[in-house]
Tab-separated table of C-alpha atoms in Angstrom:
chain	number	residue	atom	x	y	z
A	709	MET	CA	-127.012	-132.155	105.605
A	710	ALA	CA	-125.858	-133.493	108.885
A	711	GLU	CA	-125.404	-130.853	111.402
A	712	GLU	CA	-122.974	-130.626	114.324
A	713	TRP	CA	-124.512	-130.505	117.815
A	714	LYS	CA	-123.379	-127.820	119.941
A	715	ARG	CA	-123.037	-129.108	123.526
A	716	SER	CA	-122.669	-125.549	125.065
A	717	ALA	CA	-123.429	-121.972	124.219
A	718	ASP	CA	-123.294	-118.406	125.470
A	719	VAL	CA	-127.038	-118.011	124.713
A	720	VAL	CA	-129.693	-120.439	123.692
A	721	ILE	CA	-132.914	-118.876	122.345
A	722	ILE	CA	-136.035	-121.138	122.432
A	723	GLY	CA	-138.244	-120.185	119.473
A	724	ALA	CA	-137.490	-119.217	115.880
A	725	GLY	CA	-140.273	-116.901	115.336
A	726	ILE	CA	-139.695	-113.130	114.847
A	727	GLN	CA	-138.644	-112.772	118.457
A	728	GLY	CA	-136.037	-115.453	118.437
A	729	CYS	CA	-134.762	-114.550	115.089
A	730	SER	CA	-134.412	-110.798	115.832
A	731	ILE	CA	-132.858	-111.456	119.292
A	732	ALA	CA	-130.363	-113.788	117.679
A	733	TYR	CA	-129.495	-111.287	115.066
A	734	ASN	CA	-128.964	-108.528	117.290
A	735	LEU	CA	-126.960	-110.457	119.812
A	736	ALA	CA	-124.681	-111.606	116.886
A	737	LYS	CA	-124.403	-107.941	115.798
A	738	LEU	CA	-123.392	-106.717	119.302
A	739	GLY	CA	-120.608	-109.313	119.156
A	740	VAL	CA	-121.889	-112.529	120.991
A	741	LYS	CA	-120.218	-115.485	119.398
A	742	ASP	CA	-121.839	-118.410	120.258
A	743	VAL	CA	-125.703	-118.142	119.970
A	744	VAL	CA	-127.939	-121.234	119.442
A	745	VAL	CA	-131.703	-120.962	118.577
A	746	ILE	CA	-133.907	-124.151	118.810
A	747	ASP	CA	-137.481	-124.634	117.556
A	748	LYS	CA	-139.842	-127.520	117.909
A	749	GLN	CA	-140.793	-127.031	114.406
A	750	ILE	CA	-139.445	-124.576	111.571
A	751	PRO	CA	-138.880	-120.745	111.647
A	752	THR	CA	-142.185	-118.881	111.841
A	753	ALA	CA	-144.330	-122.060	112.539
A	754	GLY	CA	-145.811	-120.737	115.893
A	755	SER	CA	-147.488	-117.429	115.788
A	756	THR	CA	-145.209	-115.230	113.604
A	757	GLY	CA	-146.156	-116.988	110.222
A	758	ARG	CA	-149.844	-116.963	111.244
A	759	CYS	CA	-150.183	-113.234	111.737
A	760	ALA	CA	-151.887	-110.605	109.750
A	761	ALA	CA	-148.690	-108.953	108.633
A	762	GLY	CA	-149.716	-105.556	110.110
A	763	ILE	CA	-147.264	-102.969	111.474
A	764	ARG	CA	-148.355	-99.924	113.260
A	765	ALA	CA	-147.542	-96.922	115.563
A	766	GLN	CA	-151.238	-96.087	116.495
A	767	TRP	CA	-151.227	-97.227	120.026
A	768	GLY	CA	-152.943	-96.035	123.201
A	769	THR	CA	-150.057	-96.269	125.601
A	770	LYS	CA	-146.707	-94.347	125.694
A	771	MET	CA	-144.711	-97.631	125.732
A	772	ASN	CA	-146.482	-99.176	122.865
A	773	CYS	CA	-146.176	-96.072	120.740
A	774	GLN	CA	-142.389	-95.783	121.396
A	775	LEU	CA	-141.926	-99.456	120.594
A	776	GLY	CA	-144.384	-99.144	117.395
A	777	LEU	CA	-142.495	-96.179	116.084
A	778	ALA	CA	-139.047	-97.592	116.622
A	779	SER	CA	-140.009	-100.927	115.025
A	780	LEU	CA	-141.336	-99.015	111.990
A	781	GLU	CA	-138.091	-97.064	111.828
A	782	ILE	CA	-136.132	-100.443	111.729
A	783	LEU	CA	-138.571	-102.009	109.206
A	784	GLU	CA	-138.115	-99.010	106.910
A	785	ASN	CA	-134.390	-99.750	106.567
A	786	LEU	CA	-134.436	-103.494	107.133
A	787	HIS	CA	-134.082	-104.619	103.501
A	788	GLU	CA	-130.711	-102.794	103.322
A	789	GLU	CA	-129.590	-103.861	106.577
A	790	LEU	CA	-130.283	-107.659	106.273
A	791	GLY	CA	-129.929	-107.819	102.480
A	792	MET	CA	-133.385	-109.297	101.747
A	793	ASP	CA	-136.691	-108.044	100.615
A	794	ILE	CA	-139.215	-108.043	103.644
A	795	GLY	CA	-142.349	-107.149	101.555
A	796	LEU	CA	-142.813	-103.735	103.120
A	797	HIS	CA	-145.718	-101.595	102.292
A	798	GLN	CA	-146.722	-98.624	104.085
A	799	GLY	CA	-150.275	-97.779	103.117
A	800	GLY	CA	-151.373	-96.766	106.573
A	801	TYR	CA	-153.737	-98.034	109.198
A	802	LEU	CA	-157.280	-96.327	108.974
A	803	MET	CA	-158.859	-96.836	112.345
A	804	VAL	CA	-162.733	-96.791	112.147
A	805	ALA	CA	-164.826	-95.732	115.167
A	806	TYR	CA	-168.529	-96.678	115.333
A	807	LYS	CA	-169.216	-95.215	118.740
A	808	GLU	CA	-168.674	-91.637	120.134
A	809	SER	CA	-166.889	-93.119	123.152
A	810	GLU	CA	-164.628	-95.074	120.845
A	811	PHE	CA	-163.921	-92.074	118.770
A	812	GLU	CA	-163.020	-90.044	121.879
A	813	GLN	CA	-160.448	-92.906	122.802
A	814	LEU	CA	-159.053	-92.650	119.276
A	815	LYS	CA	-158.578	-88.876	119.311
A	816	LYS	CA	-156.839	-89.147	122.773
A	817	ASN	CA	-154.590	-91.729	121.268
A	818	VAL	CA	-153.769	-89.641	118.307
A	819	ALA	CA	-152.841	-86.690	120.857
A	820	LEU	CA	-150.499	-89.126	122.671
A	821	GLN	CA	-149.121	-90.408	119.334
A	822	ASN	CA	-148.463	-86.832	118.083
A	823	SER	CA	-146.596	-85.884	121.318
A	824	LEU	CA	-144.259	-88.755	120.773
A	825	GLY	CA	-143.531	-87.991	117.165
A	826	ILE	CA	-145.938	-90.051	115.417
A	827	THR	CA	-147.786	-88.181	112.648
A	828	SER	CA	-151.130	-89.699	113.028
A	829	ARG	CA	-154.321	-87.605	112.603
A	830	VAL	CA	-158.007	-87.610	112.639
A	831	VAL	CA	-159.549	-87.740	109.048
A	832	SER	CA	-162.984	-87.001	107.649
A	833	LYS	CA	-165.054	-89.524	106.129
A	834	GLU	CA	-164.421	-87.908	102.504
A	835	GLU	CA	-160.855	-88.303	103.192
A	836	ALA	CA	-161.209	-91.894	104.671
A	837	TYR	CA	-163.097	-92.924	101.364
A	838	GLU	CA	-160.115	-91.269	99.326
A	839	ILE	CA	-157.643	-93.414	101.315
A	840	CYS	CA	-159.675	-96.493	100.868
A	841	PRO	CA	-161.548	-96.151	97.561
A	842	THR	CA	-163.878	-99.133	97.986
A	843	LEU	CA	-164.702	-98.485	101.588
A	844	SER	CA	-168.449	-98.110	102.702
A	845	ALA	CA	-168.763	-97.130	106.337
A	846	GLU	CA	-171.774	-94.762	106.388
A	847	ASP	CA	-172.372	-95.761	110.062
A	848	ALA	CA	-168.829	-94.906	111.343
A	849	VAL	CA	-168.639	-91.764	113.450
A	850	GLY	CA	-164.898	-90.966	112.900
A	851	PHE	CA	-161.530	-92.204	111.598
A	852	THR	CA	-157.784	-91.777	112.384
A	853	TYR	CA	-155.009	-92.474	110.039
A	854	HIS	CA	-151.230	-92.970	110.156
A	855	HIS	CA	-149.463	-93.128	106.691
A	856	ARG	CA	-146.423	-95.023	107.990
A	857	ASP	CA	-148.346	-98.063	109.337
A	858	GLY	CA	-148.950	-100.789	107.013
A	859	HIS	CA	-147.673	-104.252	106.146
A	860	ALA	CA	-144.495	-106.323	106.081
A	861	ASP	CA	-144.241	-109.985	105.111
A	862	PRO	CA	-143.864	-112.026	108.453
A	863	PHE	CA	-142.152	-115.037	106.608
A	864	LEU	CA	-139.629	-112.815	104.704
A	865	THR	CA	-139.070	-110.582	107.674
A	866	THR	CA	-138.360	-113.491	109.848
A	867	ILE	CA	-136.334	-115.384	107.428
A	868	ALA	CA	-134.222	-112.323	106.631
A	869	TYR	CA	-133.258	-112.072	110.278
A	870	HIS	CA	-132.749	-115.854	110.265
A	871	LYS	CA	-130.492	-115.775	107.319
A	872	ALA	CA	-128.572	-112.728	108.337
A	873	ALA	CA	-128.039	-114.256	111.770
A	874	SER	CA	-126.852	-117.582	110.257
A	875	GLU	CA	-124.362	-115.721	108.292
A	876	LYS	CA	-122.984	-114.124	111.531
A	877	GLY	CA	-122.451	-117.656	112.869
A	878	VAL	CA	-125.678	-118.123	114.829
A	879	ARG	CA	-126.661	-121.879	114.781
A	880	PHE	CA	-130.349	-122.748	114.199
A	881	TYR	CA	-131.769	-126.274	115.053
A	882	LYS	CA	-135.164	-126.924	113.673
A	883	PHE	CA	-137.494	-129.703	114.783
A	884	THR	CA	-135.684	-129.419	118.068
A	885	GLU	CA	-138.123	-129.303	121.082
A	886	CYS	CA	-137.197	-128.056	124.472
A	887	THR	CA	-138.179	-130.625	127.132
A	888	SER	CA	-136.605	-129.078	130.233
A	889	ILE	CA	-134.607	-126.358	131.529
A	890	LYS	CA	-131.606	-126.813	133.992
A	891	VAL	CA	-131.585	-124.542	136.879
A	892	LYS	CA	-129.274	-124.783	139.783
A	893	GLY	CA	-128.950	-122.386	142.896
A	894	GLY	CA	-131.205	-119.912	141.349
A	895	GLU	CA	-129.373	-119.792	137.952
A	896	VAL	CA	-130.017	-121.279	134.569
A	897	LYS	CA	-127.496	-123.842	133.475
A	898	GLY	CA	-128.897	-125.095	130.068
A	899	VAL	CA	-131.674	-126.779	128.108
A	900	VAL	CA	-132.599	-130.294	127.531
A	901	THR	CA	-134.071	-130.901	124.012
A	902	THR	CA	-135.440	-133.923	122.117
A	903	ARG	CA	-132.049	-133.924	120.317
A	904	GLY	CA	-129.800	-133.526	123.275
A	905	GLU	CA	-128.543	-131.057	125.912
A	906	ILE	CA	-127.130	-127.604	125.564
A	907	ASP	CA	-125.266	-125.852	128.387
A	908	ALA	CA	-125.580	-122.338	128.503
A	909	PRO	CA	-125.608	-119.446	131.220
A	910	ILE	CA	-128.239	-117.511	129.435
A	911	ILE	CA	-131.635	-118.917	128.169
A	912	VAL	CA	-134.172	-116.846	126.198
A	913	ASP	CA	-137.713	-117.890	126.282
A	914	ALA	CA	-139.259	-116.589	122.763
A	915	ALA	CA	-141.566	-119.466	122.484
A	916	GLY	CA	-144.687	-117.383	121.542
A	917	PRO	CA	-147.824	-119.188	122.436
A	918	TYR	CA	-145.748	-121.851	124.436
A	919	SER	CA	-143.790	-119.303	126.452
A	920	GLN	CA	-145.690	-119.949	129.624
A	921	HIS	CA	-144.769	-123.791	129.273
A	922	ILE	CA	-141.129	-122.955	128.757
A	923	ALA	CA	-141.110	-120.488	131.780
A	924	ALA	CA	-142.716	-123.228	134.031
A	925	MET	CA	-139.905	-125.539	133.041
A	926	ALA	CA	-137.664	-122.981	134.763
A	927	GLY	CA	-140.025	-122.893	137.829
A	928	ILE	CA	-141.557	-119.583	136.664
A	929	ASN	CA	-145.186	-118.697	136.747
A	930	LEU	CA	-145.982	-116.538	133.935
A	931	PRO	CA	-149.588	-115.092	134.049
A	932	LEU	CA	-149.852	-115.403	130.138
A	933	TYR	CA	-152.312	-117.503	128.098
A	934	SER	CA	-152.698	-118.338	124.528
A	935	GLU	CA	-156.025	-117.647	122.579
A	936	ARG	CA	-156.856	-118.962	119.079
A	937	HIS	CA	-157.595	-116.316	116.399
A	938	GLU	CA	-158.849	-117.106	112.840
A	939	ILE	CA	-158.039	-115.195	109.591
A	940	LEU	CA	-158.587	-115.696	105.834
A	941	VAL	CA	-157.009	-114.462	102.640
A	942	THR	CA	-158.469	-114.127	99.102
A	943	GLU	CA	-157.101	-114.608	95.614
A	944	PRO	CA	-155.310	-111.454	94.412
A	945	VAL	CA	-157.153	-108.617	92.999
A	946	GLU	CA	-156.138	-105.416	91.236
A	947	PHE	CA	-153.957	-103.457	93.902
A	948	GLY	CA	-155.720	-100.377	95.360
A	949	VAL	CA	-159.041	-101.696	96.406
A	950	CYS	CA	-157.958	-101.631	100.153
A	951	PRO	CA	-154.408	-100.250	100.135
A	952	CYS	CA	-154.616	-99.425	103.846
A	953	MET	CA	-155.299	-101.484	106.840
A	954	LEU	CA	-158.960	-100.979	108.064
A	955	MET	CA	-159.065	-101.573	111.773
A	956	SER	CA	-161.985	-101.189	114.218
A	957	PHE	CA	-162.140	-102.103	117.754
A	958	SER	CA	-166.036	-101.963	118.240
A	959	GLY	CA	-166.494	-103.282	114.525
A	960	ASN	CA	-164.040	-106.089	115.443
A	961	TYR	CA	-162.128	-106.459	112.240
A	962	TYR	CA	-158.979	-105.844	110.542
A	963	ILE	CA	-158.806	-106.035	106.730
A	964	GLN	CA	-155.961	-105.148	104.457
A	965	GLN	CA	-154.769	-105.797	100.758
A	966	ARG	CA	-151.341	-107.270	100.622
A	967	PRO	CA	-148.936	-105.820	98.080
A	968	ILE	CA	-149.529	-108.855	95.934
A	969	GLY	CA	-153.198	-108.075	95.686
A	970	SER	CA	-154.932	-110.662	98.022
A	971	ILE	CA	-157.160	-109.358	100.781
A	972	ILE	CA	-156.336	-110.620	104.248
A	973	ALA	CA	-158.892	-110.282	106.954
A	974	GLY	CA	-159.413	-111.476	110.654
A	975	CYS	CA	-161.287	-110.503	113.831
A	976	SER	CA	-161.300	-111.356	117.626
A	977	PRO	CA	-162.814	-114.774	118.099
A	978	GLU	CA	-165.996	-115.611	119.773
A	979	GLY	CA	-165.543	-117.529	123.176
A	980	HIS	CA	-161.779	-116.759	123.211
A	981	PRO	CA	-160.604	-120.464	122.636
A	982	GLU	CA	-157.722	-121.310	124.789
A	983	ASP	CA	-157.289	-125.023	123.876
A	984	TYR	CA	-154.065	-124.686	121.916
A	985	SER	CA	-155.659	-126.164	118.888
A	986	LEU	CA	-155.142	-124.614	115.340
A	987	GLY	CA	-158.303	-125.532	113.781
A	988	ASN	CA	-160.579	-123.400	111.552
A	989	THR	CA	-164.181	-122.994	111.735
A	990	TRP	CA	-166.942	-122.400	109.186
A	991	ASN	CA	-168.586	-119.871	111.445
A	992	PHE	CA	-165.540	-117.745	111.131
A	993	LEU	CA	-165.557	-118.045	107.333
A	994	GLU	CA	-169.190	-116.886	107.049
A	995	HIS	CA	-168.964	-114.128	109.775
A	996	MET	CA	-165.651	-112.694	108.161
A	997	SER	CA	-166.963	-112.788	104.698
A	998	ARG	CA	-170.211	-111.014	105.845
A	999	VAL	CA	-168.037	-108.223	107.415
A	1000	ILE	CA	-165.779	-107.699	104.295
A	1001	VAL	CA	-168.665	-107.644	101.877
A	1002	ARG	CA	-170.528	-105.144	104.049
A	1003	LEU	CA	-167.413	-102.873	104.256
A	1004	LEU	CA	-165.990	-103.435	100.735
A	1005	PRO	CA	-169.218	-104.068	98.720
A	1006	LYS	CA	-167.266	-104.526	95.432
A	1007	LEU	CA	-165.462	-107.611	96.685
A	1008	GLY	CA	-168.381	-109.938	96.726
A	1009	GLY	CA	-167.084	-111.734	93.638
A	1010	VAL	CA	-163.525	-112.274	95.044
A	1011	ARG	CA	-162.754	-115.911	96.141
A	1012	VAL	CA	-161.309	-116.918	99.579
A	1013	VAL	CA	-158.322	-119.204	98.995
A	1014	ARG	CA	-157.140	-119.975	102.392
A	1015	GLN	CA	-158.092	-119.742	106.061
A	1016	TRP	CA	-156.112	-120.720	109.005
A	1017	SER	CA	-155.685	-120.007	112.721
A	1018	GLY	CA	-153.007	-118.903	115.060
A	1019	MET	CA	-152.500	-118.105	118.749
A	1020	TYR	CA	-152.284	-114.698	120.470
A	1021	ASN	CA	-149.980	-114.897	123.538
A	1022	MET	CA	-151.848	-112.768	125.913
A	1023	SER	CA	-150.794	-110.839	128.890
A	1024	PRO	CA	-153.085	-109.408	131.595
A	1025	ASP	CA	-152.615	-105.869	130.334
A	1026	LYS	CA	-152.038	-106.733	126.623
A	1027	GLN	CA	-148.439	-105.296	126.695
A	1028	PRO	CA	-145.455	-107.702	126.206
A	1029	VAL	CA	-143.264	-109.259	128.872
A	1030	ILE	CA	-139.538	-108.396	128.111
A	1031	GLY	CA	-136.666	-108.821	130.493
A	1032	GLU	CA	-134.636	-111.028	132.864
A	1033	SER	CA	-136.476	-113.116	135.479
A	1034	LYS	CA	-135.759	-111.849	138.967
A	1035	GLU	CA	-136.415	-115.372	140.233
A	1036	VAL	CA	-134.020	-117.254	138.118
A	1037	LYS	CA	-130.771	-115.586	136.908
A	1038	GLY	CA	-129.982	-115.825	133.309
A	1039	PHE	CA	-133.567	-116.682	132.367
A	1040	TYR	CA	-134.864	-113.947	129.779
A	1041	ILE	CA	-138.400	-113.627	128.441
A	1042	SER	CA	-139.632	-112.049	125.343
A	1043	ALA	CA	-143.355	-113.054	125.203
A	1044	GLY	CA	-146.922	-112.072	125.809
A	1045	PHE	CA	-147.109	-109.747	122.895
A	1046	SER	CA	-150.836	-110.271	122.703
A	1047	GLY	CA	-151.281	-110.423	118.966
A	1048	HIS	CA	-148.565	-107.787	118.201
A	1049	GLY	CA	-145.297	-109.826	118.296
A	1050	PHE	CA	-144.532	-109.430	114.688
A	1051	MET	CA	-144.690	-105.931	114.535
A	1052	PHE	CA	-142.816	-105.347	117.690
A	1053	GLY	CA	-140.194	-107.794	116.943
A	1054	PRO	CA	-137.657	-105.625	115.149
A	1055	ILE	CA	-137.357	-103.377	118.260
A	1056	SER	CA	-138.121	-105.870	121.012
A	1057	GLY	CA	-135.254	-108.162	119.741
A	1058	LYS	CA	-132.960	-105.302	119.439
A	1059	LEU	CA	-133.771	-104.118	123.069
A	1060	LEU	CA	-133.395	-107.610	124.514
A	1061	ALA	CA	-130.209	-108.184	123.023
A	1062	GLU	CA	-128.940	-104.850	124.483
A	1063	LEU	CA	-130.280	-105.817	127.876
A	1064	ILE	CA	-128.353	-109.203	127.632
A	1065	VAL	CA	-125.108	-107.686	126.457
A	1066	THR	CA	-125.077	-104.460	128.383
A	1067	GLY	CA	-127.468	-104.759	131.055
A	1068	THR	CA	-129.499	-101.684	129.810
A	1069	SER	CA	-131.447	-100.867	126.671
A	1070	SER	CA	-131.892	-97.790	124.430
A	1071	ILE	CA	-135.418	-97.519	125.169
A	1072	PRO	CA	-136.155	-98.140	129.022
A	1073	ILE	CA	-138.216	-101.296	129.317
A	1074	ASP	CA	-137.858	-102.130	133.028
A	1075	VAL	CA	-141.632	-101.633	133.552
A	1076	LEU	CA	-142.283	-104.589	130.950
A	1077	ASN	CA	-140.779	-107.024	133.385
A	1078	TYR	CA	-143.309	-109.490	134.501
A	1079	ASP	CA	-143.115	-108.550	138.160
A	1080	ARG	CA	-145.385	-105.743	137.268
A	1081	PHE	CA	-148.331	-108.252	137.671
A	1082	GLU	CA	-147.431	-109.126	141.142
A	1083	ARG	CA	-146.963	-105.451	142.071
A	1084	GLY	CA	-150.458	-104.796	140.298
A	1085	GLU	CA	-148.709	-102.076	138.057
A	1086	LEU	CA	-150.504	-102.882	134.840
A	1087	ILE	CA	-150.126	-100.766	131.793
A	1088	GLU	CA	-153.455	-101.368	130.134
A	1089	GLU	CA	-153.507	-100.963	126.169
A	1090	PRO	CA	-156.810	-99.715	124.968
A	1091	ALA	CA	-156.099	-100.054	121.307
A	1092	VAL	CA	-156.356	-103.808	120.563
A	1093	VAL	CA	-158.593	-106.048	118.420
B	847	MET	CA	-127.236	-123.674	77.640
B	848	THR	CA	-126.521	-126.822	79.528
B	849	GLU	CA	-129.228	-129.472	80.564
B	850	GLU	CA	-128.725	-128.308	84.346
B	851	GLU	CA	-129.181	-124.510	83.165
B	852	LYS	CA	-132.453	-125.475	81.122
B	853	GLU	CA	-133.805	-127.275	84.155
B	854	ARG	CA	-133.172	-124.397	86.528
B	855	ASN	CA	-135.244	-122.180	84.295
B	856	VAL	CA	-138.316	-124.320	84.444
B	857	ILE	CA	-141.187	-122.681	86.008
B	858	VAL	CA	-142.075	-125.012	88.842
B	859	CYS	CA	-144.894	-122.926	90.387
B	860	ARG	CA	-146.932	-121.045	87.830
B	861	CYS	CA	-149.141	-119.017	90.228
B	862	GLU	CA	-145.958	-117.190	91.578
B	863	GLU	CA	-143.515	-117.965	88.654
B	864	ILE	CA	-140.926	-119.555	90.610
B	865	THR	CA	-138.257	-121.661	88.885
B	866	MET	CA	-136.511	-124.785	89.548
B	867	GLY	CA	-133.331	-122.946	90.303
B	868	GLU	CA	-134.797	-120.805	93.011
B	869	ILE	CA	-136.035	-123.814	94.645
B	870	ARG	CA	-132.814	-125.745	94.388
B	871	ASP	CA	-130.977	-122.555	95.820
B	872	TRP	CA	-133.195	-122.087	98.835
B	873	ILE	CA	-132.958	-126.084	99.606
B	874	ALA	CA	-129.178	-125.820	99.434
B	875	ARG	CA	-129.256	-122.957	101.938
B	876	GLY	CA	-130.907	-125.331	104.390
B	877	TYR	CA	-134.696	-124.355	103.938
B	878	ASP	CA	-135.335	-127.959	103.034
B	879	THR	CA	-139.158	-128.552	103.873
B	880	PHE	CA	-141.829	-127.689	101.808
B	881	ASP	CA	-143.489	-125.256	104.253
B	882	GLU	CA	-140.220	-123.276	104.494
B	883	LEU	CA	-140.095	-123.016	100.647
B	884	LYS	CA	-143.674	-121.863	100.706
B	885	HIS	CA	-142.963	-119.257	103.273
B	886	ILE	CA	-139.918	-117.847	101.460
B	887	LEU	CA	-141.109	-118.366	97.793
B	888	ARG	CA	-145.038	-118.308	98.111
B	889	VAL	CA	-144.974	-121.883	96.317
B	890	GLY	CA	-148.483	-123.340	97.120
B	891	MET	CA	-149.913	-120.035	98.340
B	892	GLY	CA	-151.430	-118.970	94.747
B	893	PRO	CA	-154.913	-119.770	93.458
B	894	CYS	CA	-153.906	-123.446	92.779
B	895	GLN	CA	-152.829	-123.988	96.446
B	896	GLY	CA	-149.974	-126.148	95.307
B	897	ARG	CA	-151.745	-128.558	93.199
B	898	GLY	CA	-149.342	-127.953	90.281
B	899	CYS	CA	-146.028	-127.669	92.331
B	900	ARG	CA	-146.062	-129.609	95.408
B	901	GLU	CA	-145.186	-132.961	94.104
B	902	ILE	CA	-142.281	-131.590	91.930
B	903	ILE	CA	-140.828	-129.795	94.960
B	904	LEU	CA	-141.156	-132.630	97.266
B	905	ARG	CA	-139.456	-134.887	94.698
B	906	GLU	CA	-136.575	-132.228	94.383
B	907	ILE	CA	-136.382	-132.068	98.283
B	908	ALA	CA	-135.944	-135.894	98.403
B	909	LYS	CA	-133.321	-135.854	95.720
B	910	MET	CA	-131.241	-133.153	97.326
B	911	LYS	CA	-131.423	-134.642	100.711
B	912	ASN	CA	-131.014	-138.104	99.317
B	913	VAL	CA	-134.013	-139.598	101.197
B	914	PRO	CA	-137.178	-141.407	99.721
B	915	VAL	CA	-140.052	-139.029	98.812
B	916	SER	CA	-142.187	-140.749	101.335
B	917	GLN	CA	-139.956	-139.360	104.090
B	918	VAL	CA	-140.427	-135.731	102.997
B	919	ASP	CA	-143.155	-133.953	104.939
B	920	PRO	CA	-145.846	-132.781	102.308
B	921	GLY	CA	-146.471	-129.597	104.113
B	922	THR	CA	-149.859	-128.095	105.343
B	923	PHE	CA	-152.865	-128.117	103.320
B	924	ARG	CA	-155.455	-125.514	104.301
B	925	PRO	CA	-159.131	-125.126	103.698
B	926	PRO	CA	-161.211	-124.288	101.605
B	927	SER	CA	-160.199	-127.119	99.152
B	928	LYS	CA	-161.593	-125.002	96.391
B	929	PRO	CA	-161.876	-121.128	96.371
B	930	VAL	CA	-165.252	-119.752	97.417
B	931	LYS	CA	-166.641	-116.300	96.474
B	932	LEU	CA	-167.085	-113.976	99.492
B	933	GLU	CA	-170.646	-113.055	98.423
B	934	LEU	CA	-171.618	-116.856	98.543
B	935	LEU	CA	-170.139	-117.264	101.981
B	936	ALA	CA	-171.852	-113.984	103.194
B	937	LYS	CA	-175.329	-115.024	101.957
B	938	LYS	CA	-175.813	-118.417	103.472
B	939	GLU	CA	-179.304	-119.012	104.586
B	940	GLY	CA	-179.945	-118.321	108.167
B	941	GLY	CA	-177.217	-115.624	108.206
B	942	GLU	CA	-177.504	-111.966	108.733
């Protein structure tokens, strides 16, 4: 399948994860004719395909609540829009607090969420046990729940965007790595890749864990870093043992049964490794297994089939960086999602495409420009594992 | 049923019940690496972790791209090499 190399384009997007594919699809939908997406590997190979597949609107800042809810609304209709199943399952997120102070924060979050149209609520232990029939959380002090949160398949969702964008004329080049970015007189001019050059007046940095490296090629210093997280998945068991996402910030875990029946579980890593390696550790496997067996005691006999790792592209306030650079004209960024890029991808891709085409977006996201870090105007997100 | 149709109905991945026809259709759409097929069809993600389907799929990719099998990336292998029970992992000596 020899493919023709496009020497120029209207927009070049670096990275074919959920961001790149969602931005590309939305640009094409808005009528941009000549969009090229390059990826040094294959679609979803960076962070998207390694994530825990969770989607939620239970956040602690107004911005993330708005983005989370808007993303859920897109995901709920995405099968119809893109013509491909995305493995959507809305079993809710059950947030588990083990400390009074943590429960107070969760209650504050619920009040904020309710004010923004998110129907989350505080639930009793009895109700929590009804939502998750095999849960054992006697030491928990409180729970919150939002029934529209849940799960979508990161591979299928991204490929659905990828396929729909391809059908609208977007060109995707896989195994094509960006090696430098051409900038002249404060404006981007194009990219140099391992397969040749592409001239373009607009470049989008959607390179996930490598986004700060791509920005540096344009002379931009993004205060983002990438942190390795580990995760495991079990063989499928009868659906219903853990139909919601169990998540706890102080308990440091997230556990959910996928619609196909397997249990997926992860936690925040010890030591927060930032070495860009994607290795797996025995320590994680043991630690995570203990957490699962303690929370869901009936699962002891279920076997782990796979473990892997992926990188969170972290920002200083754990909110994404979205928008055009004020230093280099035409250089747009969609990065720093701090572990939530997949769930925000449907809305962030739409908003960035709007910004590129019209100069404004249907949800105002000016505050997400990276210049907030220089001004010290951080929007700290309290609800992250 | 023609030979081609018969072949298309063969189950290549028994864990996820994926047929040769599905594999061929996705390769033809340009998703022509083992890992892409794994992401879309879950081949290699079931309890057998690709032991049954990987070689058949690699041969199919090679055939459709007209390259030797040795030039087709076998895709990612992930630990553990055999499924292990959670309770065994949780109970290791010296643990909690």
